[in-house]
DNA sequence: CCTTTCAGTTAGTTA
DNA sequence: TAACTAAGTGAAAGG
């Protein structure tokens, strides 16, 4: 991670460093005064102020104000970035693309920090499925929990917060309550299911089974589960994801018939 | 713009600088190795790699990989940021919020650049040529839509949200409703105009024309337009901007309000 | 405070 | 390549 860093560079220094970095498609960070104009799908102007300008290694350009999640101005990847020194002391950076045809112009004033370098990032990013999605998947493919399971109706919350559950019937006709956890189920989760079942048994006389569906049981949850005569079924977010994907496919083909 | 910059800081140096910056709610830039985990509405993990971590002055946290417009992980403004040095050499940054309850953990490895400071940005941001402004332009220069068109009155919403429209009379005295879209008009836009006209025709007996004024028609909108006997007129944001600009020259005071 | 709608949405997927 | 859809959407506007 060799970084080239300049503090309070002159215009010519900054221009030289920027041009080199743009050519080599390095990451560029510039903290300093600038103003920005944009023209394309819409048009905008941004007066002078201190911001962070970031040019990424794929050519995307981001102008960030000191507050706010979103960049105030930007340009997506694969745009053409150019550095110009127009008048003495006027360093301008342009980023343009076509389709749609648009460009942003960033005029710099005093720059406090200019840093460039090539970051190496091969780390894997994995976004996991949500509890709600796991529930969806189990409703579509109840065999993820147990063969012969038939979901009865949608969630009845009982004012329980964070309780993702499914009502179902097993192949013997027993009522089944499935509590879904995306993360390893804790003793608290088991107790939550237990309280739910207790409430339910005051209004339903038929036998009720309680199943915790989660990727695994946290330490200490298994003994509690046994003593309460509840059950655990391993259901992984990944397996649910696969079901959701396949369902998407079938749904799509249904509409295309 | 006093910036505090450290190159290749030690863990303890980095921790000290980070803690101070977090307390004073300064902007923080950290370029270096990290891995990230997120848990909340969904959950995600991101393995080791070199990234830019940015903490803004409102507490928003952004983790940017060297490519891509969007941050790979983030936390919106007003979240609680904490710095921890857990094991020797393990610098961890956590950013959490509730509603929804979620948090990200950023564990740092080698840090190449750490910069903090308070940026001062009072520059005004103005986005031009919105749909509203296109409406302004057409009210000023109705010939953008049709020669002889005379606007009658300002918008009557009819509970329609997002319906930017103009009432007018054509040179034959027909009532004309113009629906303005800054982006290519979709079938939905056409249907919206149609529903509007249907409602209008229940209370007005004279002939009414419906015109979609947009830079272009999205695929599929033209046949629908034809079958409903509606019309399309190409009106570009650029043309509207030109009108607004020319008006700006003549009536500068209006825009300075 | 909650819901709805917009965005220079961006990004991914599929026909 | 173009149209469609989802997003940890975020942000603004209206009730």
Short mmCIF file of C-alpha atoms (C1' of nucleotides) in Angstrom, two decimals:
data_model
loop_
_atom_site.label_atom_id
_atom_site.label_comp_id
_atom_site.label_asym_id
_atom_site.label_seq_id
_atom_site.Cartn_x
_atom_site.Cartn_y
_atom_site.Cartn_z
CA UNK A 1 0.00 0.00 0.00
CA UNK A 2 2.49 2.63 -1.13
CA UNK A 3 0.81 6.00 -0.69
CA UNK A 4 2.02 9.29 -2.09
CA UNK A 5 0.99 12.07 0.26
CA UNK A 6 1.40 15.82 -0.10
CA UNK A 7 0.34 18.40 2.44
CA UNK A 8 -0.66 21.83 1.17
CA UNK A 9 0.73 21.24 -2.30
CA UNK A 10 1.16 24.08 -4.76
CA UNK A 11 -1.08 24.14 -7.81
CA UNK A 12 1.66 22.80 -10.05
CA UNK A 13 2.64 20.11 -7.57
CA UNK A 14 -0.96 19.07 -7.17
CA UNK A 15 -1.52 19.06 -10.91
CA UNK A 16 1.52 16.92 -11.52
CA UNK A 17 0.55 14.41 -8.86
CA UNK A 18 -3.05 14.32 -10.05
CA UNK A 19 -2.12 13.80 -13.68
CA UNK A 20 0.19 10.97 -12.82
CA UNK A 21 -2.37 9.35 -10.58
CA UNK A 22 -5.14 9.68 -13.17
CA UNK A 23 -2.92 8.13 -15.83
CA UNK A 24 -2.07 5.19 -13.61
CA UNK A 25 -5.68 4.92 -12.44
CA UNK A 26 -4.71 5.19 -8.81
CA UNK A 27 -6.96 6.08 -5.95
CA UNK A 28 -6.92 9.82 -5.39
CA UNK A 29 -7.94 11.62 -2.22
CA UNK A 30 -8.00 15.39 -2.13
CA UNK A 31 -9.11 17.34 0.90
CA UNK A 32 -9.46 21.02 0.24
CA UNK A 33 -11.42 23.92 -1.11
CA UNK A 34 -13.34 23.41 -4.29
CA UNK A 35 -16.44 24.31 -6.17
CA UNK A 36 -18.34 21.98 -8.44
CA UNK A 37 -20.64 22.23 -11.38
CA UNK A 38 -22.54 19.38 -12.93
CA UNK A 39 -24.45 19.13 -16.15
CA UNK A 40 -26.24 16.15 -17.61
CA UNK A 41 -29.53 14.53 -16.62
CA UNK A 42 -29.94 17.61 -14.51
CA UNK A 43 -27.52 20.38 -13.71
CA UNK A 44 -26.18 21.71 -10.45
CA UNK A 45 -23.74 24.11 -8.95
CA UNK A 46 -21.95 23.94 -5.63
CA UNK A 47 -20.19 27.02 -4.27
CA UNK A 48 -16.81 27.16 -2.61
CA UNK A 49 -16.25 25.03 0.45
CA UNK A 50 -13.96 22.43 1.99
CA UNK A 51 -14.64 18.88 0.82
CA UNK A 52 -13.17 15.50 0.17
CA UNK A 53 -12.79 14.61 -3.47
CA UNK A 54 -12.23 10.95 -4.19
CA UNK A 55 -11.34 9.38 -7.51
CA UNK A 56 -11.42 5.63 -7.39
CA UNK A 57 -9.39 3.15 -9.34
CA UNK A 58 -12.27 2.48 -11.72
CA UNK A 59 -12.64 6.15 -12.52
CA UNK A 60 -15.66 6.87 -10.35
CA UNK A 61 -15.58 10.33 -8.83
CA UNK A 62 -17.13 11.31 -5.51
CA UNK A 63 -17.34 14.74 -3.93
CA UNK A 64 -18.19 14.49 -0.25
CA UNK A 65 -19.17 17.37 1.97
CA UNK A 66 -18.19 17.10 5.65
CA UNK A 67 -21.67 15.82 6.48
CA UNK A 68 -24.16 13.53 4.84
CA UNK A 69 -24.19 9.94 3.78
CA UNK A 70 -24.36 10.68 0.08
CA UNK A 71 -21.86 12.45 -2.12
CA UNK A 72 -23.02 15.90 -3.16
CA UNK A 73 -21.68 15.34 -6.66
CA UNK A 74 -20.38 12.26 -8.36
CA UNK A 75 -19.67 10.45 -11.55
CA UNK A 76 -20.03 6.69 -11.93
CA UNK A 77 -17.23 4.38 -12.97
CA UNK A 78 -15.70 4.31 -16.42
CA UNK A 79 -15.85 8.02 -16.97
CA UNK A 80 -13.07 10.07 -18.51
CA UNK A 81 -11.13 12.07 -15.95
CA UNK A 82 -8.97 14.98 -17.01
CA UNK A 83 -6.79 17.45 -15.13
CA UNK A 84 -6.39 21.00 -16.36
CA UNK A 85 -4.49 24.01 -15.13
CA UNK A 86 -6.36 26.77 -16.87
CA UNK A 87 -5.29 30.06 -15.44
CA UNK A 88 -2.43 30.42 -13.07
CA UNK A 89 -3.60 28.88 -9.80
CA UNK A 90 -6.77 27.43 -11.32
CA UNK A 91 -6.64 23.66 -11.02
CA UNK A 92 -9.67 22.03 -12.60
CA UNK A 93 -10.64 18.40 -12.68
CA UNK A 94 -13.26 17.23 -15.15
CA UNK A 95 -15.03 13.89 -15.25
CA UNK A 96 -17.28 13.15 -18.17
CA UNK A 97 -19.15 10.26 -19.70
CA UNK A 98 -21.70 9.70 -22.38
CA UNK A 99 -24.86 7.62 -22.15
CA UNK A 100 -26.08 9.60 -20.50
CA UNK A 101 -23.97 12.51 -21.61
CA UNK A 102 -22.92 14.34 -18.51
CA UNK A 103 -19.93 15.81 -16.79
CA UNK A 104 -18.78 17.38 -13.59
CA UNK A 105 -16.18 20.10 -13.20
CA UNK A 106 -14.27 20.43 -9.96
CA UNK A 107 -12.29 23.59 -9.50
CA UNK A 108 -9.84 23.46 -6.67
CA UNK A 109 -8.70 26.23 -4.39
CA UNK A 110 -6.36 25.55 -1.54
CA UNK A 111 -5.66 21.85 -1.11
CA UNK A 112 -4.78 20.64 2.37
CA UNK A 113 -4.10 17.01 1.64
CA UNK A 114 -3.51 15.13 -1.55
CA UNK A 115 -2.94 11.41 -1.38
CA UNK A 116 -2.68 8.84 -4.15
CA UNK A 117 -1.94 5.16 -4.27
CA UNK A 118 -3.11 1.79 -5.45
CA UNK A 119 -5.18 -0.11 -2.96
CA UNK A 120 -5.26 -3.86 -3.15
CA UNK A 121 -8.55 -5.29 -2.06
CA UNK A 122 -9.47 -8.87 -2.82
CA UNK A 123 -11.49 -9.43 0.32
CA UNK A 124 -14.71 -11.27 -0.20
CA UNK A 125 -17.96 -9.51 0.53
CA UNK A 126 -20.92 -11.60 1.57
CA UNK A 127 -24.37 -10.26 2.27
CA UNK A 128 -26.49 -12.68 4.22
CA UNK A 129 -30.19 -13.21 4.05
CA UNK A 130 -32.49 -11.53 6.55
CA UNK A 131 -34.76 -13.28 9.02
CA UNK A 132 -37.77 -12.09 7.04
CA UNK A 133 -36.35 -13.70 3.95
CA UNK A 134 -35.68 -16.92 5.80
CA UNK A 135 -39.33 -16.96 6.76
CA UNK A 136 -40.35 -16.43 3.16
CA UNK A 137 -38.15 -19.29 2.08
CA UNK A 138 -39.55 -21.65 4.70
CA UNK A 139 -43.11 -20.76 3.73
CA UNK A 140 -42.27 -21.64 0.15
CA UNK A 141 -40.23 -24.71 1.00
CA UNK A 142 -41.34 -26.06 4.40
CA UNK A 143 -39.16 -29.11 3.86
CA UNK A 144 -36.28 -26.89 4.87
CA UNK A 145 -37.58 -27.53 8.38
CA UNK A 146 -39.28 -30.90 8.11
CA UNK A 147 -40.75 -33.19 5.48
CA UNK A 148 -44.53 -33.03 5.42
CA UNK A 149 -44.76 -29.69 7.18
CA UNK A 150 -47.65 -27.55 6.00
CA UNK A 151 -47.69 -23.85 6.87
CA UNK A 152 -51.08 -22.72 8.12
CA UNK A 153 -51.13 -18.97 8.13
CA UNK A 154 -49.00 -15.91 8.40
CA UNK A 155 -47.39 -14.57 11.51
CA UNK A 156 -49.44 -13.78 14.59
CA UNK A 157 -47.27 -11.40 16.44
CA UNK A 158 -48.72 -11.55 19.95
CA UNK A 159 -47.04 -8.21 20.43
CA UNK A 160 -43.73 -10.01 20.48
CA UNK A 161 -41.06 -7.91 18.91
CA UNK A 162 -38.51 -9.59 16.73
CA UNK A 163 -40.36 -12.88 16.77
CA UNK A 164 -40.25 -14.31 13.30
CA UNK A 165 -42.48 -17.34 13.40
CA UNK A 166 -44.51 -19.71 11.31
CA UNK A 167 -47.64 -21.68 12.15
CA UNK A 168 -47.76 -25.10 10.59
CA UNK A 169 -49.07 -28.63 10.85
CA UNK A 170 -46.84 -31.69 10.77
CA UNK A 171 -47.68 -34.95 9.00
CA UNK A 172 -49.41 -36.23 12.14
CA UNK A 173 -51.64 -33.20 12.41
CA UNK A 174 -49.82 -31.63 15.33
CA UNK A 175 -49.69 -27.87 15.51
CA UNK A 176 -46.15 -26.62 14.99
CA UNK A 177 -44.69 -23.24 15.83
CA UNK A 178 -41.39 -22.47 14.12
CA UNK A 179 -39.24 -19.71 15.46
CA UNK A 180 -36.70 -18.51 12.93
CA UNK A 181 -33.36 -17.00 13.83
CA UNK A 182 -30.85 -15.81 11.31
CA UNK A 183 -28.07 -15.90 13.86
CA UNK A 184 -27.17 -18.75 16.21
CA UNK A 185 -30.12 -19.17 18.56
CA UNK A 186 -29.50 -18.09 22.13
CA UNK A 187 -31.14 -19.19 25.35
CA UNK A 188 -33.17 -16.00 25.10
CA UNK A 189 -34.54 -17.12 21.77
CA UNK A 190 -35.53 -20.48 23.25
CA UNK A 191 -37.24 -18.78 26.16
CA UNK A 192 -39.04 -16.51 23.76
CA UNK A 193 -40.46 -19.50 21.91
CA UNK A 194 -41.36 -21.13 25.22
CA UNK A 195 -43.31 -18.09 26.40
CA UNK A 196 -45.07 -17.99 23.06
CA UNK A 197 -46.07 -21.64 23.34
CA UNK A 198 -47.30 -21.16 26.88
CA UNK A 199 -49.57 -18.38 25.75
CA UNK A 200 -50.75 -20.41 22.81
CA UNK A 201 -51.55 -23.46 24.94
CA UNK A 202 -53.98 -21.43 27.00
CA UNK A 203 -56.17 -21.00 23.93
CA UNK A 204 -55.44 -24.18 21.96
CA UNK A 205 -56.00 -27.64 23.34
CA UNK A 206 -54.36 -29.76 20.66
CA UNK A 207 -50.70 -30.81 20.92
CA UNK A 208 -48.20 -28.13 19.93
CA UNK A 209 -44.57 -28.64 18.95
CA UNK A 210 -42.05 -25.83 19.14
CA UNK A 211 -39.16 -25.73 16.70
CA UNK A 212 -36.22 -23.37 16.66
CA UNK A 213 -35.01 -22.96 13.08
CA UNK A 214 -31.57 -21.39 13.03
CA UNK A 215 -28.12 -21.98 11.57
CA UNK A 216 -27.00 -23.31 14.92
CA UNK A 217 -27.57 -23.30 18.67
CA UNK A 218 -25.52 -21.02 20.82
CA UNK A 219 -23.77 -22.67 23.76
CA UNK A 220 -26.22 -23.27 26.60
CA UNK A 221 -29.32 -23.26 24.42
CA UNK A 222 -29.33 -27.04 23.83
CA UNK A 223 -29.85 -28.09 27.47
CA UNK A 224 -32.59 -25.50 27.87
CA UNK A 225 -34.21 -26.75 24.69
CA UNK A 226 -34.14 -30.34 25.96
CA UNK A 227 -35.60 -29.48 29.32
CA UNK A 228 -38.45 -27.58 27.69
CA UNK A 229 -39.01 -30.40 25.18
CA UNK A 230 -38.51 -28.08 22.26
CA UNK A 231 -36.73 -28.96 19.04
CA UNK A 232 -33.96 -27.54 16.95
CA UNK A 233 -33.63 -27.72 13.19
CA UNK A 234 -30.61 -26.40 11.39
CA UNK A 235 -31.67 -23.93 8.72
CA UNK A 236 -28.97 -21.91 7.08
CA UNK A 237 -29.39 -18.47 5.50
CA UNK A 238 -27.56 -19.84 2.49
CA UNK A 239 -30.09 -22.63 1.98
CA UNK A 240 -32.91 -20.12 2.23
CA UNK A 241 -31.21 -17.90 -0.28
CA UNK A 242 -31.05 -20.76 -2.75
CA UNK A 243 -34.78 -21.38 -2.34
CA UNK A 244 -35.60 -17.73 -2.83
CA UNK A 245 -33.53 -17.61 -5.96
CA UNK A 246 -35.19 -20.68 -7.44
CA UNK A 247 -38.62 -19.31 -6.53
CA UNK A 248 -37.78 -16.11 -8.34
CA UNK A 249 -37.04 -18.20 -11.40
CA UNK A 250 -40.29 -20.16 -11.27
CA UNK A 251 -42.31 -17.05 -10.59
CA UNK A 252 -40.74 -15.44 -13.59
CA UNK A 253 -41.44 -18.37 -15.87
CA UNK A 254 -45.03 -18.40 -14.63
CA UNK A 255 -45.54 -14.89 -15.90
CA UNK A 256 -43.78 -15.63 -19.13
CA UNK A 257 -46.00 -18.59 -20.03
CA UNK B 1 -8.53 23.67 7.32
CA UNK B 2 -6.09 22.39 9.92
CA UNK B 3 -5.52 18.73 9.15
CA UNK B 4 -3.80 16.24 11.41
CA UNK B 5 -2.07 13.65 9.27
CA UNK B 6 -0.19 10.51 10.29
CA UNK B 7 1.51 8.11 7.94
CA UNK B 8 1.78 4.48 8.98
CA UNK B 9 0.76 5.15 12.56
CA UNK B 10 1.19 2.54 15.25
CA UNK B 11 -1.94 1.03 16.73
CA UNK B 12 -1.70 3.16 19.84
CA UNK B 13 -1.02 6.31 17.84
CA UNK B 14 -3.93 5.59 15.55
CA UNK B 15 -6.21 4.81 18.47
CA UNK B 16 -5.31 8.03 20.23
CA UNK B 17 -5.87 10.13 17.13
CA UNK B 18 -9.12 8.35 16.32
CA UNK B 19 -10.48 8.74 19.82
CA UNK B 20 -9.72 12.41 19.88
CA UNK B 21 -11.25 12.93 16.45
CA UNK B 22 -14.38 10.98 17.32
CA UNK B 23 -14.82 13.02 20.50
CA UNK B 24 -14.48 16.29 18.64
CA UNK B 25 -16.64 14.99 15.79
CA UNK B 26 -14.00 15.72 13.20
CA UNK B 27 -13.78 14.28 9.75
CA UNK B 28 -11.71 11.11 9.78
CA UNK B 29 -10.02 9.49 6.82
CA UNK B 30 -8.24 6.20 7.23
CA UNK B 31 -6.62 4.40 4.34
CA UNK B 32 -5.47 0.95 5.22
CA UNK B 33 -6.19 -2.70 5.78
CA UNK B 34 -9.42 -3.61 7.45
CA UNK B 35 -12.17 -6.12 7.63
CA UNK B 36 -15.78 -5.29 8.30
CA UNK B 37 -18.82 -7.00 9.68
CA UNK B 38 -22.31 -5.64 9.65
CA UNK B 39 -25.38 -6.79 11.46
CA UNK B 40 -28.83 -5.29 11.44
CA UNK B 41 -31.51 -5.29 8.74
CA UNK B 42 -29.31 -7.86 7.08
CA UNK B 43 -25.82 -8.97 7.92
CA UNK B 44 -22.62 -9.00 5.96
CA UNK B 45 -18.97 -9.76 6.25
CA UNK B 46 -16.09 -8.30 4.33
CA UNK B 47 -12.70 -9.96 4.48
CA UNK B 48 -9.34 -8.28 4.77
CA UNK B 49 -8.39 -5.72 2.16
CA UNK B 50 -7.20 -2.17 1.67
CA UNK B 51 -9.95 0.45 1.84
CA UNK B 52 -10.80 3.99 2.68
CA UNK B 53 -12.76 4.44 5.86
CA UNK B 54 -14.44 7.80 6.26
CA UNK B 55 -16.20 9.13 9.32
CA UNK B 56 -17.95 12.39 8.68
CA UNK B 57 -18.62 15.23 11.03
CA UNK B 58 -22.21 14.13 11.52
CA UNK B 59 -21.16 10.65 12.51
CA UNK B 60 -21.94 8.91 9.24
CA UNK B 61 -19.50 6.13 8.45
CA UNK B 62 -18.50 5.00 4.99
CA UNK B 63 -16.24 2.13 3.98
CA UNK B 64 -15.13 2.45 0.38
CA UNK B 65 -13.37 -0.21 -1.62
CA UNK B 66 -10.95 0.99 -4.29
CA UNK B 67 -13.67 0.62 -6.92
CA UNK B 68 -17.36 1.28 -7.11
CA UNK B 69 -19.63 4.25 -6.64
CA UNK B 70 -21.25 2.94 -3.50
CA UNK B 71 -19.70 2.25 -0.13
CA UNK B 72 -19.42 -1.46 0.61
CA UNK B 73 -20.47 -0.83 4.20
CA UNK B 74 -21.83 2.22 5.91
CA UNK B 75 -23.76 3.70 8.75
CA UNK B 76 -26.00 6.75 8.37
CA UNK B 77 -25.55 9.96 10.34
CA UNK B 78 -26.17 10.26 14.05
CA UNK B 79 -24.82 6.88 14.95
CA UNK B 80 -22.61 6.17 17.94
CA UNK B 81 -18.98 5.69 17.00
CA UNK B 82 -16.58 4.04 19.37
CA UNK B 83 -12.90 3.15 19.21
CA UNK B 84 -11.55 0.09 20.94
CA UNK B 85 -8.12 -1.47 21.25
CA UNK B 86 -9.03 -5.00 22.18
CA UNK B 87 -5.97 -7.16 21.91
CA UNK B 88 -2.54 -5.81 21.33
CA UNK B 89 -2.53 -4.57 17.76
CA UNK B 90 -6.25 -4.98 17.29
CA UNK B 91 -7.81 -1.61 16.61
CA UNK B 92 -11.57 -1.84 16.22
CA UNK B 93 -14.03 0.85 15.30
CA UNK B 94 -17.71 0.30 15.95
CA UNK B 95 -20.60 2.36 14.70
CA UNK B 96 -24.05 1.54 15.98
CA UNK B 97 -27.53 2.97 15.93
CA UNK B 98 -30.97 1.88 16.94
CA UNK B 99 -34.14 2.21 14.90
CA UNK B 100 -33.29 0.11 13.14
CA UNK B 101 -30.88 -1.56 15.52
CA UNK B 102 -27.71 -2.23 13.61
CA UNK B 103 -24.00 -1.84 13.83
CA UNK B 104 -20.83 -2.22 11.87
CA UNK B 105 -17.49 -3.31 13.20
CA UNK B 106 -14.35 -2.24 11.42
CA UNK B 107 -11.18 -4.00 12.47
CA UNK B 108 -8.05 -2.34 11.26
CA UNK B 109 -4.77 -3.91 10.26
CA UNK B 110 -1.97 -1.80 8.92
CA UNK B 111 -2.99 1.81 8.41
CA UNK B 112 -1.17 3.76 5.71
CA UNK B 113 -2.76 7.14 6.18
CA UNK B 114 -4.79 8.62 8.96
CA UNK B 115 -6.06 12.16 8.58
CA UNK B 116 -8.48 14.14 10.73
CA UNK B 117 -9.71 17.67 10.70
CA UNK B 118 -12.73 19.91 10.66
CA UNK B 119 -13.86 20.96 7.24
CA UNK B 120 -15.77 24.16 6.84
CA UNK B 121 -18.29 24.02 4.05
CA UNK B 122 -21.01 26.62 3.73
CA UNK B 123 -21.14 26.54 -0.05
CA UNK B 124 -24.62 26.56 -1.46
CA UNK B 125 -25.79 23.61 -3.50
CA UNK B 126 -28.37 24.19 -6.19
CA UNK B 127 -29.86 21.54 -8.43
CA UNK B 128 -31.32 22.99 -11.59
CA UNK B 129 -33.86 21.93 -14.16
CA UNK B 130 -36.18 19.95 -12.04
CA UNK B 131 -39.64 19.07 -13.25
CA UNK B 132 -40.87 22.04 -11.33
CA UNK B 133 -38.48 24.26 -13.23
CA UNK B 134 -39.53 22.75 -16.52
CA UNK B 135 -43.05 23.74 -15.59
CA UNK B 136 -41.86 27.26 -14.87
CA UNK B 137 -40.18 27.41 -18.25
CA UNK B 138 -43.27 26.19 -20.08
CA UNK B 139 -45.45 28.68 -18.25
CA UNK B 140 -43.07 31.41 -19.39
CA UNK B 141 -42.64 30.03 -22.90
CA UNK B 142 -45.66 27.89 -23.80
CA UNK B 143 -44.37 27.64 -27.37
CA UNK B 144 -41.99 25.03 -26.00
CA UNK B 145 -45.05 22.79 -26.18
CA UNK B 146 -47.15 24.32 -28.95
CA UNK B 147 -47.55 27.60 -30.78
CA UNK B 148 -50.56 29.52 -29.58
CA UNK B 149 -50.84 27.70 -26.28
CA UNK B 150 -52.10 29.90 -23.44
CA UNK B 151 -51.65 28.69 -19.87
CA UNK B 152 -54.78 29.20 -17.79
CA UNK B 153 -53.87 28.68 -14.20
CA UNK B 154 -51.52 26.92 -11.85
CA UNK B 155 -51.56 23.28 -10.94
CA UNK B 156 -54.66 21.62 -9.58
CA UNK B 157 -53.42 18.52 -7.93
CA UNK B 158 -56.59 16.42 -7.72
CA UNK B 159 -54.81 14.44 -5.05
CA UNK B 160 -52.38 13.26 -7.70
CA UNK B 161 -48.91 13.19 -6.29
CA UNK B 162 -45.99 13.92 -8.53
CA UNK B 163 -48.23 15.20 -11.26
CA UNK B 164 -46.58 18.27 -12.67
CA UNK B 165 -49.19 19.69 -14.98
CA UNK B 166 -50.35 22.81 -16.71
CA UNK B 167 -53.84 23.89 -17.73
CA UNK B 168 -53.96 25.73 -20.99
CA UNK B 169 -56.05 26.61 -24.02
CA UNK B 170 -54.95 25.94 -27.56
CA UNK B 171 -55.51 28.32 -30.45
CA UNK B 172 -58.88 26.69 -31.17
CA UNK B 173 -60.08 27.17 -27.65
CA UNK B 174 -59.74 23.52 -26.59
CA UNK B 175 -58.82 22.84 -23.01
CA UNK B 176 -55.32 21.33 -22.81
CA UNK B 177 -53.71 19.46 -19.95
CA UNK B 178 -49.94 19.17 -20.19
CA UNK B 179 -48.16 16.60 -18.10
CA UNK B 180 -44.49 17.36 -17.73
CA UNK B 181 -41.80 14.77 -17.18
CA UNK B 182 -38.13 15.57 -16.90
CA UNK B 183 -37.20 11.97 -17.67
CA UNK B 184 -38.46 9.80 -20.53
CA UNK B 185 -42.18 9.31 -20.01
CA UNK B 186 -43.26 5.82 -19.04
CA UNK B 187 -46.54 4.04 -19.59
CA UNK B 188 -47.32 4.87 -15.98
CA UNK B 189 -47.01 8.56 -16.78
CA UNK B 190 -49.40 8.19 -19.69
CA UNK B 191 -51.88 6.33 -17.53
CA UNK B 192 -51.57 9.01 -14.89
CA UNK B 193 -52.50 11.66 -17.42
CA UNK B 194 -55.35 9.49 -18.69
CA UNK B 195 -56.80 9.06 -15.19
CA UNK B 196 -56.52 12.77 -14.68
CA UNK B 197 -58.36 13.52 -17.89
CA UNK B 198 -61.09 11.01 -17.05
CA UNK B 199 -61.71 12.76 -13.77
CA UNK B 200 -61.62 16.13 -15.42
CA UNK B 201 -64.10 15.10 -18.11
CA UNK B 202 -66.68 14.31 -15.46
CA UNK B 203 -66.79 17.95 -14.48
CA UNK B 204 -65.94 19.70 -17.75
CA UNK B 205 -67.97 19.25 -20.89
CA UNK B 206 -65.74 21.04 -23.42
CA UNK B 207 -63.14 19.09 -25.44
CA UNK B 208 -59.92 18.33 -23.59
CA UNK B 209 -56.56 17.42 -25.11
CA UNK B 210 -53.91 15.62 -23.10
CA UNK B 211 -50.26 16.24 -23.86
CA UNK B 212 -47.24 14.51 -22.41
CA UNK B 213 -44.29 16.90 -22.46
CA UNK B 214 -41.05 15.05 -21.90
CA UNK B 215 -37.62 14.65 -23.47
CA UNK B 216 -38.79 11.36 -24.97
CA UNK B 217 -41.18 8.44 -24.69
CA UNK B 218 -40.05 5.29 -23.01
CA UNK B 219 -40.57 2.13 -25.04
CA UNK B 220 -44.17 1.01 -24.84
CA UNK B 221 -45.60 4.40 -24.03
CA UNK B 222 -46.22 5.39 -27.66
CA UNK B 223 -48.80 2.67 -28.45
CA UNK B 224 -50.62 3.39 -25.20
CA UNK B 225 -50.57 7.08 -26.02
CA UNK B 226 -52.05 6.41 -29.45
CA UNK B 227 -54.80 4.16 -28.19
CA UNK B 228 -55.82 6.74 -25.60
CA UNK B 229 -55.70 9.53 -28.20
CA UNK B 230 -53.17 11.48 -26.19
CA UNK B 231 -50.27 13.46 -27.59
CA UNK B 232 -46.55 13.68 -27.05
CA UNK B 233 -44.37 16.74 -27.41
CA UNK B 234 -40.63 16.61 -27.01
CA UNK B 235 -39.52 19.10 -24.40
CA UNK B 236 -35.97 18.88 -23.21
CA UNK B 237 -34.60 20.02 -19.86
CA UNK B 238 -31.90 21.82 -21.78
CA UNK B 239 -34.42 23.85 -23.74
CA UNK B 240 -36.18 24.75 -20.51
CA UNK B 241 -32.89 25.70 -18.94
CA UNK B 242 -32.18 28.02 -21.85
CA UNK B 243 -35.54 29.70 -21.34
CA UNK B 244 -34.92 30.07 -17.64
CA UNK B 245 -31.46 31.43 -18.29
CA UNK B 246 -32.68 34.00 -20.78
CA UNK B 247 -35.28 35.02 -18.30
CA UNK B 248 -32.57 35.16 -15.70
CA UNK B 249 -30.78 37.75 -17.80
CA UNK B 250 -33.85 39.91 -18.15
CA UNK B 251 -35.24 39.36 -14.69
CA UNK B 252 -32.24 38.74 -12.52
CA UNK B 253 -33.97 39.89 -9.38
CA UNK B 254 -36.48 37.07 -9.66
CA UNK B 255 -33.79 34.43 -9.37
CA UNK B 256 -31.91 36.17 -6.61
CA UNK B 257 -34.80 35.78 -4.21
"C1'" DC C 1 -43.83 10.46 13.96
"C1'" DC C 2 -45.14 7.70 10.27
"C1'" DT C 3 -46.06 6.87 5.40
"C1'" DT C 4 -45.40 7.79 0.69
"C1'" DT C 5 -42.68 9.07 -3.13
"C1'" DC C 6 -38.54 10.60 -5.46
"C1'" DA C 7 -33.60 10.08 -6.93
"C1'" DG C 8 -28.54 13.12 -11.68
"C1'" DT C 9 -31.03 7.09 -7.84
"C1'" DT C 10 -27.14 2.78 -8.53
"C1'" DA C 11 -26.66 -1.91 -9.51
"C1'" DG C 12 -27.86 -6.43 -10.87
"C1'" DT C 13 -30.54 -9.62 -13.78
"C1'" DT C 14 -32.77 -11.20 -17.79
"C1'" DA C 15 -34.95 -11.14 -22.28
"C1'" DT D 1 -28.11 -3.82 -25.20
"C1'" DA D 2 -32.36 -2.46 -23.14
"C1'" DA D 3 -35.99 -3.08 -19.89
"C1'" DC D 4 -37.19 -4.50 -15.23
"C1'" DT D 5 -36.48 -4.83 -10.29
"C1'" DA D 6 -34.32 -4.63 -5.85
"C1'" DA D 7 -31.63 -1.91 -2.32
"C1'" DG D 8 -29.00 -2.84 4.72
"C1'" DT D 9 -31.67 1.79 -0.60
"C1'" DG D 10 -31.33 7.31 1.56
"C1'" DA D 11 -33.76 11.64 1.66
"C1'" DA D 12 -37.57 14.68 1.23
"C1'" DA D 13 -42.31 15.83 1.52
"C1'" DG D 14 -46.89 15.39 3.23
"C1'" DG D 15 -50.44 13.82 6.73
#
